[in-house]
């Protein structure tokens, strides 16, 4: 069974440009989480989508946005890129159950802003 | 106060040592708990779930104390390959299935 897949694996953009990152969850998973991890730092929560809706948002400016498609895949958009947006962007998926289940991560997209 | 807090470390231990990490969480409605491991420049991977009665997986033991709202991870007979960052994760079931990650504790096992 395929795990969480993210594309592209690496992305180089110029300051001021826009970046689009994509995530395909594990089949059957309806929740998708996005995290930013700058070099040497912990995971910073960005966005949580479930059943096509944004459920929660971390402390990031509005130029970080995203969406979840009917097939539960997700897209993260970062507008007006800044140098400090350079980081590993991780996507994770999980089942939506009140019992609570673990999340599985993709290998990430490494974004470099120059 | 952060919702899930961990000592960032690093914990520097010799091979064969026993090391313990603690994690505290602030939301008493949290119901599911996990430990993840993250190697340098890699994605986090599930190490083990944490059950109310405590659970063991080989050299790893996880425990939960709901009254004090903390979770622990014990690693016995540390190996060089255990060097990584260990992330505590809490599921806030009263907010759907929202997973919240701690900042991680870095472990370095030395020969």
CSV table of C-alpha atoms in Angstrom, one decimal:
chain,number,residue,atom,x,y,z
A,1,UNK,CA,0.0,0.0,0.0
A,2,UNK,CA,1.4,3.4,-0.9
A,3,UNK,CA,2.3,5.8,1.9
A,4,UNK,CA,1.9,9.5,2.0
A,5,UNK,CA,3.4,11.0,-1.1
A,6,UNK,CA,4.6,14.6,-1.5
A,7,UNK,CA,5.7,16.5,-4.6
A,8,UNK,CA,8.0,17.9,-5.6
A,9,UNK,CA,10.8,16.6,-3.3
A,10,UNK,CA,12.8,19.8,-3.8
A,11,UNK,CA,11.7,23.2,-4.9
A,12,UNK,CA,13.8,26.3,-5.5
A,13,UNK,CA,12.0,29.7,-5.8
A,14,UNK,CA,13.0,33.3,-5.9
A,15,UNK,CA,11.8,35.7,-3.2
A,16,UNK,CA,8.4,37.1,-4.1
A,17,UNK,CA,7.4,34.1,-6.1
A,18,UNK,CA,4.6,31.6,-5.3
A,19,UNK,CA,5.2,28.0,-4.4
A,20,UNK,CA,2.7,25.1,-4.6
A,21,UNK,CA,3.3,21.9,-2.7
A,22,UNK,CA,1.2,18.8,-3.1
A,23,UNK,CA,0.3,15.9,-0.9
A,24,UNK,CA,-1.5,12.6,-1.5
A,25,UNK,CA,-2.6,10.9,1.7
A,26,UNK,CA,-2.8,7.2,2.4
A,27,UNK,CA,-5.8,5.6,0.8
A,28,UNK,CA,-8.8,5.9,3.1
A,29,UNK,CA,-7.3,8.7,5.2
A,30,UNK,CA,-9.4,11.9,5.2
A,31,UNK,CA,-7.3,14.1,7.4
A,32,UNK,CA,-4.2,16.0,6.1
A,33,UNK,CA,-1.8,18.0,8.2
A,34,UNK,CA,0.9,20.4,7.0
A,35,UNK,CA,3.9,21.3,9.0
A,36,UNK,CA,6.9,23.5,8.5
A,37,UNK,CA,10.3,22.5,9.8
A,38,UNK,CA,13.1,25.0,9.4
A,39,UNK,CA,16.6,23.6,9.6
A,40,UNK,CA,17.5,22.5,13.2
A,41,UNK,CA,14.0,23.4,14.6
A,42,UNK,CA,10.9,21.5,15.5
A,43,UNK,CA,7.7,21.0,13.6
A,44,UNK,CA,5.5,24.1,13.3
A,45,UNK,CA,1.9,23.3,12.7
A,46,UNK,CA,0.5,25.1,9.6
A,47,UNK,CA,-2.8,23.7,8.5
A,48,UNK,CA,-5.2,20.8,9.2
A,49,UNK,CA,-7.8,19.6,6.6
A,50,UNK,CA,-10.4,17.1,7.2
A,51,UNK,CA,-13.2,16.0,4.8
A,52,UNK,CA,-12.4,18.8,2.5
A,53,UNK,CA,-12.6,21.6,5.1
A,54,UNK,CA,-9.9,23.6,7.0
A,55,UNK,CA,-10.3,22.6,10.6
A,56,UNK,CA,-7.4,24.4,12.2
A,57,UNK,CA,-4.7,26.8,11.3
A,58,UNK,CA,-1.3,27.5,12.9
A,59,UNK,CA,0.2,30.9,13.7
A,60,UNK,CA,1.3,31.7,10.1
A,61,UNK,CA,0.4,34.7,7.9
A,62,UNK,CA,-2.4,34.5,5.4
A,63,UNK,CA,0.1,34.1,2.5
A,64,UNK,CA,0.2,30.5,3.6
A,65,UNK,CA,-3.0,28.8,2.4
A,66,UNK,CA,-4.2,25.5,1.1
A,67,UNK,CA,-7.0,23.3,0.2
A,68,UNK,CA,-8.2,19.7,0.2
A,69,UNK,CA,-9.7,18.1,-2.8
A,70,UNK,CA,-12.6,15.7,-3.0
A,71,UNK,CA,-10.1,12.8,-3.3
A,72,UNK,CA,-8.5,14.1,0.0
A,73,UNK,CA,-5.3,15.1,-1.6
A,74,UNK,CA,-4.1,18.5,-0.5
A,75,UNK,CA,-2.2,21.5,-1.8
A,76,UNK,CA,-0.2,24.1,0.2
A,77,UNK,CA,0.3,27.5,-1.4
A,78,UNK,CA,2.8,30.0,-0.2
A,79,UNK,CA,2.6,33.4,-1.8
A,80,UNK,CA,5.1,36.2,-1.8
A,81,UNK,CA,7.9,33.9,-0.7
A,82,UNK,CA,10.4,35.2,1.8
A,83,UNK,CA,13.9,33.9,2.5
A,84,UNK,CA,12.8,32.6,5.9
A,85,UNK,CA,10.2,30.4,4.2
A,86,UNK,CA,13.0,28.1,3.3
A,87,UNK,CA,12.3,24.9,5.2
A,88,UNK,CA,11.2,21.3,4.9
A,89,UNK,CA,7.4,21.1,4.5
A,90,UNK,CA,5.9,17.9,5.8
A,91,UNK,CA,2.5,16.5,5.1
A,92,UNK,CA,0.9,13.9,7.3
A,93,UNK,CA,-2.4,12.0,6.9
A,94,UNK,CA,-4.6,10.1,9.4
A,95,UNK,CA,-8.0,8.5,9.7
A,96,UNK,CA,-10.7,10.6,11.1
A,97,UNK,CA,-12.0,8.7,14.1
A,98,UNK,CA,-13.0,9.8,17.5
A,99,UNK,CA,-10.8,7.1,18.9
A,100,UNK,CA,-7.8,8.8,17.6
A,101,UNK,CA,-5.2,7.4,15.3
A,102,UNK,CA,-1.6,8.1,14.5
A,103,UNK,CA,-0.5,10.1,11.5
A,104,UNK,CA,1.9,9.0,8.8
A,105,UNK,CA,4.2,11.4,7.2
A,106,UNK,CA,5.4,11.9,3.7
A,107,UNK,CA,9.1,12.5,3.0
A,108,UNK,CA,8.6,16.2,2.6
A,109,UNK,CA,9.2,19.0,0.2
A,110,UNK,CA,12.4,20.9,0.7
A,111,UNK,CA,11.7,24.5,-0.3
A,112,UNK,CA,14.6,26.9,-0.8
A,113,UNK,CA,13.9,30.5,-1.4
A,114,UNK,CA,16.8,32.5,-2.9
B,1,UNK,CA,2.2,27.7,27.7
B,2,UNK,CA,2.6,25.2,24.9
B,3,UNK,CA,0.0,22.5,24.5
B,4,UNK,CA,2.6,19.7,24.5
B,5,UNK,CA,6.0,20.4,26.1
B,6,UNK,CA,9.2,18.5,26.0
B,7,UNK,CA,12.8,19.1,27.2
B,8,UNK,CA,14.6,19.8,23.9
B,9,UNK,CA,17.8,18.2,25.3
B,10,UNK,CA,20.2,17.1,23.9
B,11,UNK,CA,20.5,14.0,26.1
B,12,UNK,CA,24.0,12.7,25.6
B,13,UNK,CA,24.3,9.1,26.9
B,14,UNK,CA,26.8,6.3,26.4
B,15,UNK,CA,25.9,3.1,24.6
B,16,UNK,CA,24.1,0.7,26.9
B,17,UNK,CA,22.6,3.4,29.1
B,18,UNK,CA,19.0,3.8,30.1
B,19,UNK,CA,17.4,7.1,29.2
B,20,UNK,CA,14.0,8.5,29.9
B,21,UNK,CA,12.1,11.4,28.3
B,22,UNK,CA,9.0,13.1,29.7
B,23,UNK,CA,6.3,15.0,27.9
B,24,UNK,CA,3.6,17.1,29.5
B,25,UNK,CA,0.3,18.1,27.9
B,26,UNK,CA,-2.1,20.8,28.9
B,27,UNK,CA,-5.4,19.7,27.5
B,28,UNK,CA,-7.1,17.2,29.9
B,29,UNK,CA,-9.5,16.1,27.2
B,30,UNK,CA,-6.6,14.5,25.2
B,31,UNK,CA,-7.2,10.8,24.7
B,32,UNK,CA,-4.6,9.4,22.4
B,33,UNK,CA,-0.8,9.6,22.8
B,34,UNK,CA,2.1,8.6,20.6
B,35,UNK,CA,5.9,8.8,20.4
B,36,UNK,CA,7.5,9.5,17.1
B,37,UNK,CA,11.1,9.3,16.1
B,38,UNK,CA,12.7,11.8,13.6
B,39,UNK,CA,16.2,11.3,12.2
B,40,UNK,CA,18.1,14.2,10.9
B,41,UNK,CA,16.6,15.7,7.8
B,42,UNK,CA,14.0,12.9,7.5
B,43,UNK,CA,10.3,12.7,8.2
B,44,UNK,CA,9.0,11.7,11.6
B,45,UNK,CA,8.0,8.0,12.0
B,46,UNK,CA,5.7,6.4,14.5
B,47,UNK,CA,7.7,4.7,17.3
B,48,UNK,CA,4.9,3.6,19.4
B,49,UNK,CA,1.4,4.4,20.7
B,50,UNK,CA,1.0,5.0,24.5
B,51,UNK,CA,-1.7,3.1,26.3
B,52,UNK,CA,-3.2,3.9,29.6
B,53,UNK,CA,-1.8,0.7,31.2
B,54,UNK,CA,1.6,1.4,29.8
B,55,UNK,CA,3.2,-0.6,27.0
B,56,UNK,CA,6.5,-2.1,26.0
B,57,UNK,CA,8.1,-2.8,22.7
B,58,UNK,CA,11.5,-4.4,23.0
B,59,UNK,CA,13.8,-1.9,24.6
B,60,UNK,CA,11.2,0.8,24.6
B,61,UNK,CA,8.6,1.4,27.3
B,62,UNK,CA,5.9,4.1,27.2
B,63,UNK,CA,3.8,5.2,30.1
B,64,UNK,CA,0.9,7.6,30.6
B,65,UNK,CA,-0.1,9.4,33.8
B,66,UNK,CA,-3.4,11.1,33.2
B,67,UNK,CA,-3.7,12.6,36.6
B,68,UNK,CA,-0.4,14.5,36.1
B,69,UNK,CA,-0.9,14.8,32.4
B,70,UNK,CA,2.5,13.5,31.3
B,71,UNK,CA,3.8,10.8,29.1
B,72,UNK,CA,7.2,9.1,29.4
B,73,UNK,CA,9.4,7.1,27.1
B,74,UNK,CA,12.1,4.8,28.5
B,75,UNK,CA,14.9,3.4,26.3
B,76,UNK,CA,17.0,0.6,27.8
B,77,UNK,CA,20.4,-0.5,26.6
B,78,UNK,CA,20.8,2.5,24.2
B,79,UNK,CA,22.2,1.8,20.8
B,80,UNK,CA,24.1,4.2,18.6
B,81,UNK,CA,21.2,3.9,16.2
B,82,UNK,CA,18.8,5.3,18.8
B,83,UNK,CA,20.3,8.7,18.2
B,84,UNK,CA,17.4,10.8,16.9
B,85,UNK,CA,14.8,13.3,18.0
B,86,UNK,CA,11.9,11.9,19.9
B,87,UNK,CA,8.5,13.6,19.4
B,88,UNK,CA,5.6,13.4,21.8
B,89,UNK,CA,2.2,13.6,20.1
B,90,UNK,CA,-1.2,14.1,21.6
B,91,UNK,CA,-4.6,13.7,20.0
B,92,UNK,CA,-7.3,16.2,21.0
B,93,UNK,CA,-10.4,14.1,20.5
B,94,UNK,CA,-12.6,17.0,21.6
B,95,UNK,CA,-11.5,18.8,18.5
B,96,UNK,CA,-12.0,16.1,16.0
B,97,UNK,CA,-8.8,14.2,15.4
B,98,UNK,CA,-6.3,17.1,15.8
B,99,UNK,CA,-2.8,15.9,16.5
B,100,UNK,CA,-0.5,18.2,18.4
B,101,UNK,CA,3.3,17.6,18.4
B,102,UNK,CA,5.8,18.6,21.0
B,103,UNK,CA,9.0,20.2,20.1
B,104,UNK,CA,11.0,17.0,20.4
B,105,UNK,CA,13.8,15.8,22.6
B,106,UNK,CA,17.2,15.1,21.0
B,107,UNK,CA,19.0,12.0,22.0
B,108,UNK,CA,22.7,11.4,21.2
B,109,UNK,CA,24.1,8.0,22.0
B,110,UNK,CA,27.9,7.9,22.1
B,111,UNK,CA,30.2,4.9,21.8
